[in-house]
XYZ file of C-alpha atoms in Angstrom:
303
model
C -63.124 -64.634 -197.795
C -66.585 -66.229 -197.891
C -68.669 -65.017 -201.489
C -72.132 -63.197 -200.552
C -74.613 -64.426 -203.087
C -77.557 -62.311 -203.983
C -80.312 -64.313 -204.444
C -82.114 -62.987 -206.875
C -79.550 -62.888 -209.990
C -77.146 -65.357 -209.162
C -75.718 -67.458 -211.507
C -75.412 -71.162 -210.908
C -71.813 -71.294 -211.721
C -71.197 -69.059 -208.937
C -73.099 -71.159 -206.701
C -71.180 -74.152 -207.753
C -67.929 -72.599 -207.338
C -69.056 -71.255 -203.760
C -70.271 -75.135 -202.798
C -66.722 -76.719 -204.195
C -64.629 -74.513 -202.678
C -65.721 -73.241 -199.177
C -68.995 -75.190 -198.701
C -69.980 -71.729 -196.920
C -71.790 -68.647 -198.609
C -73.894 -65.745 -197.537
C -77.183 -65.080 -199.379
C -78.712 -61.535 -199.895
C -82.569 -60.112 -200.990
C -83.844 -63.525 -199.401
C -87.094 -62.455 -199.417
C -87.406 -62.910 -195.298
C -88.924 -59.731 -193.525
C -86.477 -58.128 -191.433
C -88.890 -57.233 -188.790
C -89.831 -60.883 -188.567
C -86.309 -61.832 -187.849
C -85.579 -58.865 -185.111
C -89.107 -60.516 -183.572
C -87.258 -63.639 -183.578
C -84.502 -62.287 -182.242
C -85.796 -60.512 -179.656
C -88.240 -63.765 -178.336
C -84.913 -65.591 -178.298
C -83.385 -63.750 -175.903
C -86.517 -63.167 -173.791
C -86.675 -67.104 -173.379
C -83.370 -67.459 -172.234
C -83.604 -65.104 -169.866
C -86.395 -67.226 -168.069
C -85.350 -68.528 -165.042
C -84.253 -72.193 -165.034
C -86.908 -73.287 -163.434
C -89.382 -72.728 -166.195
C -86.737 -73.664 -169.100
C -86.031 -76.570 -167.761
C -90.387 -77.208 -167.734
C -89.839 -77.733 -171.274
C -86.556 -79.515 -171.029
C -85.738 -81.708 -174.640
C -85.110 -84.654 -172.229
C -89.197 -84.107 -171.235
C -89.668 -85.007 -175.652
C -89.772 -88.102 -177.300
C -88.465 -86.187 -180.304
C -85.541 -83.978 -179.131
C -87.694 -80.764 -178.982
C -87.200 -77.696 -176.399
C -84.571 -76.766 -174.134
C -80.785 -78.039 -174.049
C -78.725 -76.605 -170.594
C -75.390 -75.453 -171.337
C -73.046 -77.830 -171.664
C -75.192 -80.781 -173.191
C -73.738 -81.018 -176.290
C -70.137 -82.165 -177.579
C -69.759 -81.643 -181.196
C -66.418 -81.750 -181.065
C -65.016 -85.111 -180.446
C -62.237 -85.229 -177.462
C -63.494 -81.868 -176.407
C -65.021 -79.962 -173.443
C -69.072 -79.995 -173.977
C -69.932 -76.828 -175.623
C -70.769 -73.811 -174.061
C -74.083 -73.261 -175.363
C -77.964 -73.417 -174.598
C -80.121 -74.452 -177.004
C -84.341 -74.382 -178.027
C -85.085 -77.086 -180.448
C -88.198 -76.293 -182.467
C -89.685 -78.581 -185.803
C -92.808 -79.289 -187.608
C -95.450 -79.509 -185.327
C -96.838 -83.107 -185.529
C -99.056 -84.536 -183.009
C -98.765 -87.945 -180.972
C -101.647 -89.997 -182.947
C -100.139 -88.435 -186.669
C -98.941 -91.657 -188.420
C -95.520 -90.764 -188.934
C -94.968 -90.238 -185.032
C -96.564 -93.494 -184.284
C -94.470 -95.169 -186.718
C -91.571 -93.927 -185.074
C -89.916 -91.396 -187.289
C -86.975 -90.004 -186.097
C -87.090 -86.510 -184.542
C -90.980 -86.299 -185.579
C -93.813 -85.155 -183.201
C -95.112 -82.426 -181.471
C -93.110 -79.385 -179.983
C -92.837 -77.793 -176.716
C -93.625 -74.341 -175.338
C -92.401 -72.145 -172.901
C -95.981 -71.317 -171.276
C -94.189 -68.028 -170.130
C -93.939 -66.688 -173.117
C -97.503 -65.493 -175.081
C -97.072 -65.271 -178.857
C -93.842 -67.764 -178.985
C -95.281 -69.953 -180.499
C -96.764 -68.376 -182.949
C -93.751 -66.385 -183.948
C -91.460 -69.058 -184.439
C -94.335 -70.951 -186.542
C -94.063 -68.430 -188.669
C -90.586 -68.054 -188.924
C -89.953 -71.695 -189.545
C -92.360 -71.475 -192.117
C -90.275 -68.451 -193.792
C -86.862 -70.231 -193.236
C -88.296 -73.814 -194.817
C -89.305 -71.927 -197.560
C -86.271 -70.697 -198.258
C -84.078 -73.440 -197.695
C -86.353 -75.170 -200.825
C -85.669 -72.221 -202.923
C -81.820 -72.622 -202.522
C -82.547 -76.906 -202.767
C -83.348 -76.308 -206.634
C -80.658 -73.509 -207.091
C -78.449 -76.706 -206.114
C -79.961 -79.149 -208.467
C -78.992 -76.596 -211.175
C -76.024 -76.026 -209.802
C -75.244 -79.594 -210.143
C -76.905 -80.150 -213.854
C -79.829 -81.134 -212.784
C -83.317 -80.128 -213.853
C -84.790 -77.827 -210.639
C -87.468 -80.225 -209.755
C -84.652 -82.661 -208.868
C -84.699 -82.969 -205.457
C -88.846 -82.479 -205.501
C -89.072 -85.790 -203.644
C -86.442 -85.531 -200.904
C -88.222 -81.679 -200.329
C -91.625 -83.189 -199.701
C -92.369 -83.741 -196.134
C -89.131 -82.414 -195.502
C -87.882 -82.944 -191.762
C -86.247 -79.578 -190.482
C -84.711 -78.329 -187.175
C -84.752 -74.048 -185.875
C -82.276 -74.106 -182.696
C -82.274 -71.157 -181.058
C -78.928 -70.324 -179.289
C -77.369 -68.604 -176.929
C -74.017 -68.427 -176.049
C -72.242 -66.810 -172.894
C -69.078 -64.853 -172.947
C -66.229 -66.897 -173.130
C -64.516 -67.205 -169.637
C -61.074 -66.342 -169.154
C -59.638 -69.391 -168.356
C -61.868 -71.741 -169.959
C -61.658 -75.327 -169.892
C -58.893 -77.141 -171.850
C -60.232 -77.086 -175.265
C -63.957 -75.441 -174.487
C -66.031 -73.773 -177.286
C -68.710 -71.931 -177.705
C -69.483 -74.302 -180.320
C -66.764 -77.047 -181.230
C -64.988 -77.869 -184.735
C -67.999 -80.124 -186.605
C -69.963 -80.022 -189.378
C -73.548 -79.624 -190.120
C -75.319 -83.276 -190.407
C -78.388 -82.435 -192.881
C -78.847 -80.893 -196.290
C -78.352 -77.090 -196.203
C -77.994 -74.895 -193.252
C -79.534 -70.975 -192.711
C -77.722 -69.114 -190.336
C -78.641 -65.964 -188.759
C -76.522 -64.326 -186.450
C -76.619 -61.085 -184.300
C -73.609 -58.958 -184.134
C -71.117 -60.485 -181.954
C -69.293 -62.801 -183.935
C -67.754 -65.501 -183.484
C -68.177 -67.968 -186.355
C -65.175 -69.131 -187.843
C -64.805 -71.902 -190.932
C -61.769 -74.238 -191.436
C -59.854 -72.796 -194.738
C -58.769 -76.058 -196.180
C -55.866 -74.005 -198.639
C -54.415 -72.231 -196.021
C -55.139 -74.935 -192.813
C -56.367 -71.979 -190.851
C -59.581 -70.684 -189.122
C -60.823 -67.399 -190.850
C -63.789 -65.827 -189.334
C -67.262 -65.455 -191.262
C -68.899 -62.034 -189.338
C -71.952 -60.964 -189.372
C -73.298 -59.498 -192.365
C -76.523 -56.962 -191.490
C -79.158 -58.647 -193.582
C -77.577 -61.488 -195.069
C -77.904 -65.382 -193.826
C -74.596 -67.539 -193.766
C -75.563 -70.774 -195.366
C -73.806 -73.731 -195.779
C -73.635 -77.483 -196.740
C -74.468 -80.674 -195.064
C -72.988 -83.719 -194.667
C -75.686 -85.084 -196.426
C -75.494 -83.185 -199.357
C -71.892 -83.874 -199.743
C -72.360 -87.677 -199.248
C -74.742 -87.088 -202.074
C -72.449 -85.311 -204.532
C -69.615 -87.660 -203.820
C -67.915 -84.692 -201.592
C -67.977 -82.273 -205.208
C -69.725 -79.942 -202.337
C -67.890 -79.659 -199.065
C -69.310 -79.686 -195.695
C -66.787 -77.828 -194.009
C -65.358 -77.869 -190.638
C -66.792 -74.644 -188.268
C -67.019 -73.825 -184.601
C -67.746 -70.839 -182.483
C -65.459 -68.997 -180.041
C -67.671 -65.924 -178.594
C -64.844 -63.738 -177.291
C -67.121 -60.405 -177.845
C -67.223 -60.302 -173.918
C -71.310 -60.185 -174.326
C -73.843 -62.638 -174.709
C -74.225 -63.959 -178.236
C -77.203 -65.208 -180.035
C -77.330 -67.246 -183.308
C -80.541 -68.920 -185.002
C -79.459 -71.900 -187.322
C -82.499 -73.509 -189.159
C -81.071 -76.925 -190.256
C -83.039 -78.645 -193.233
C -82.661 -82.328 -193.382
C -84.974 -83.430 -196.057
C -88.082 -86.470 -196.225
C -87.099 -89.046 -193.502
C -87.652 -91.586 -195.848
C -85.527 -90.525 -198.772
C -83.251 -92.403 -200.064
C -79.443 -91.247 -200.890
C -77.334 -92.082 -203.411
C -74.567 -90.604 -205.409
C -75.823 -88.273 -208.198
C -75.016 -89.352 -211.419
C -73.715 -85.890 -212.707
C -71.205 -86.143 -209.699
C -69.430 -89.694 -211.093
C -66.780 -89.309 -213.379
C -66.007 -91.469 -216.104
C -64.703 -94.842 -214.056
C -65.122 -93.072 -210.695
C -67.288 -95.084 -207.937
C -69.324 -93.979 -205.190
C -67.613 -93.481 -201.805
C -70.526 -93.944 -200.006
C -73.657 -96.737 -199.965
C -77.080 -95.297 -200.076
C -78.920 -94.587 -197.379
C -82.159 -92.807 -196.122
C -82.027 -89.241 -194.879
C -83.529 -90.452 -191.298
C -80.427 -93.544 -191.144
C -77.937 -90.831 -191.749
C -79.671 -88.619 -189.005
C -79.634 -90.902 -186.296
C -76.110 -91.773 -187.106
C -75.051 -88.464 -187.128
C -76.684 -87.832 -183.716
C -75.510 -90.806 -182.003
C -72.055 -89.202 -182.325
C -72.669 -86.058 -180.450
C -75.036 -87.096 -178.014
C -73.522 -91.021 -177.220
């Protein structure tokens, strides 16, 4: 089973343990208004129900930063796989076209796009991202004490952190699908830390190492599913597992998940953390900036 963490009392060595062993927890008393994530929710499904017409007016191939829509089928995550059954809205930190950062050419950096359709949208998931980015900074220093390091750690990589919300929306699985097609397909999460919300159709399973089996992770009411990056694991030398995940919705309904995926300052630079070397041990990885590992990661699903 995955552990549910509550996030008010709990201790670090359970939040160790939970990153060593599954890579994949569920936090509690988060702090996020409920009602803001039913609004979320609720928008979600309300854009995806636009025709295609108007999602495809704010198509992520219109962005010079991979934000807005993604038709089904435009991602393969897993490698040697059908293209996942999914639709996608890509949302980040606002940034305009003259902002120094865009003009410099920072990866995944500028301004967003909005369905025109939809009054309030953007607003909504402004504040949301706001909420989630919050959070995910909160659990950043929880890790750095997990991993015997003072909280303020990581303060550094959290400044100007770069951050993804993907809103998704899956259709019901057909019944003869295409050889090896997936809601979602077997991959892990490139960044630091993932938040997951999901509604209650399930569908989320994690690779069990142990037993070399899928087990499902279902949705808890209230609770996000969070778990860790690749680049977190680079950076602890792989003492925290990014772990293998995919999505098969056979609910027979529509499904809807909201991942918020936080990546960290572009510029950041990556290298094994010295509580995470044993005695003699080496790094199994050379340093590198959050933004190299990003476009690296991407390259593979989208090449």
């Amino acid at each position: 089973a995955i552990v549910a963490l509550d996030l008010l009392v709990v201790p670090v060595e359970q939040l160790r343990r939970a990153c060593c062993e599954r890579g994949f927890f569920y936090i509690c008393n988060h702090g996020i208004d409920q009602a803001l994530i039913a609004s979320v929710f609720a928008a979600s499904r309300r854009f995806f129900d636009l025709p295609m017409v108007e999602k495809l007016a704010v198509d992520k191939r219109l962005s010079p930063c991979n934000r807005g829509y993604e038709p089904l089928r435009a991602q393969t995550l897993e490698r040697g796989a059908a293209p996942d059954l999914k639709e996608g809205f890509y949302i980040g930190a606002e940034v305009a076209m003259d902002d120094p950062r865009v003009r410099a050419g920072r990866f995944n950096t500028g301004p967003n796009q909005w369905p025109a359709e939809l009054p309030g949208f953007r607003g909504l998931m402004s504040r949301y991202y706001d909420a989630a980015y919050a959070l995910a900074a909160t659990l950043v220093r929880g890790l750095a004490q997990s991993l015997d390091l003072p909280a303020h750690h990581f303060d550094a990589y959290l400044n100007d952190a770069s951050a993804t919300l993907r809103l998704l929306h899956y259709p019901p699985q057909p019944a003869n699908p295409s050889p090896g097609e997936k809601g979602c397909g077997e991959h892990t999460d490139f960044g630091g830390v993932t938040l997951l919300l999901q509604d209650d159709a399930g569908g989320l399973q994690v690779w069990d190492a142990q037993r070399a089996a899928w087990i499902d992770a279902p949705p808890v009411p209230g609770a996000f599913v969070v778990n860790i990056g690749d680049l977190f694991a680079r950076w602890t030398n792989d003492r925290y597992v990014s772990t293998l995940h995919r999505v098969i919705n056979r609910s027979g309904r529509e499904r809807y998940s909201i991942p918020f995926f936080f990546t960290g300052n572009l510029g950041h630079r990556v290298e094994c953390l010295p509580t995470c070397l044993a005695a003699g041990e080496s790094p199994k990885y050379p340093v590198v900036t959050v933004e190299e590992h990003q476009i690296a990661c991407y390259q593979r699903t989208y090449g």
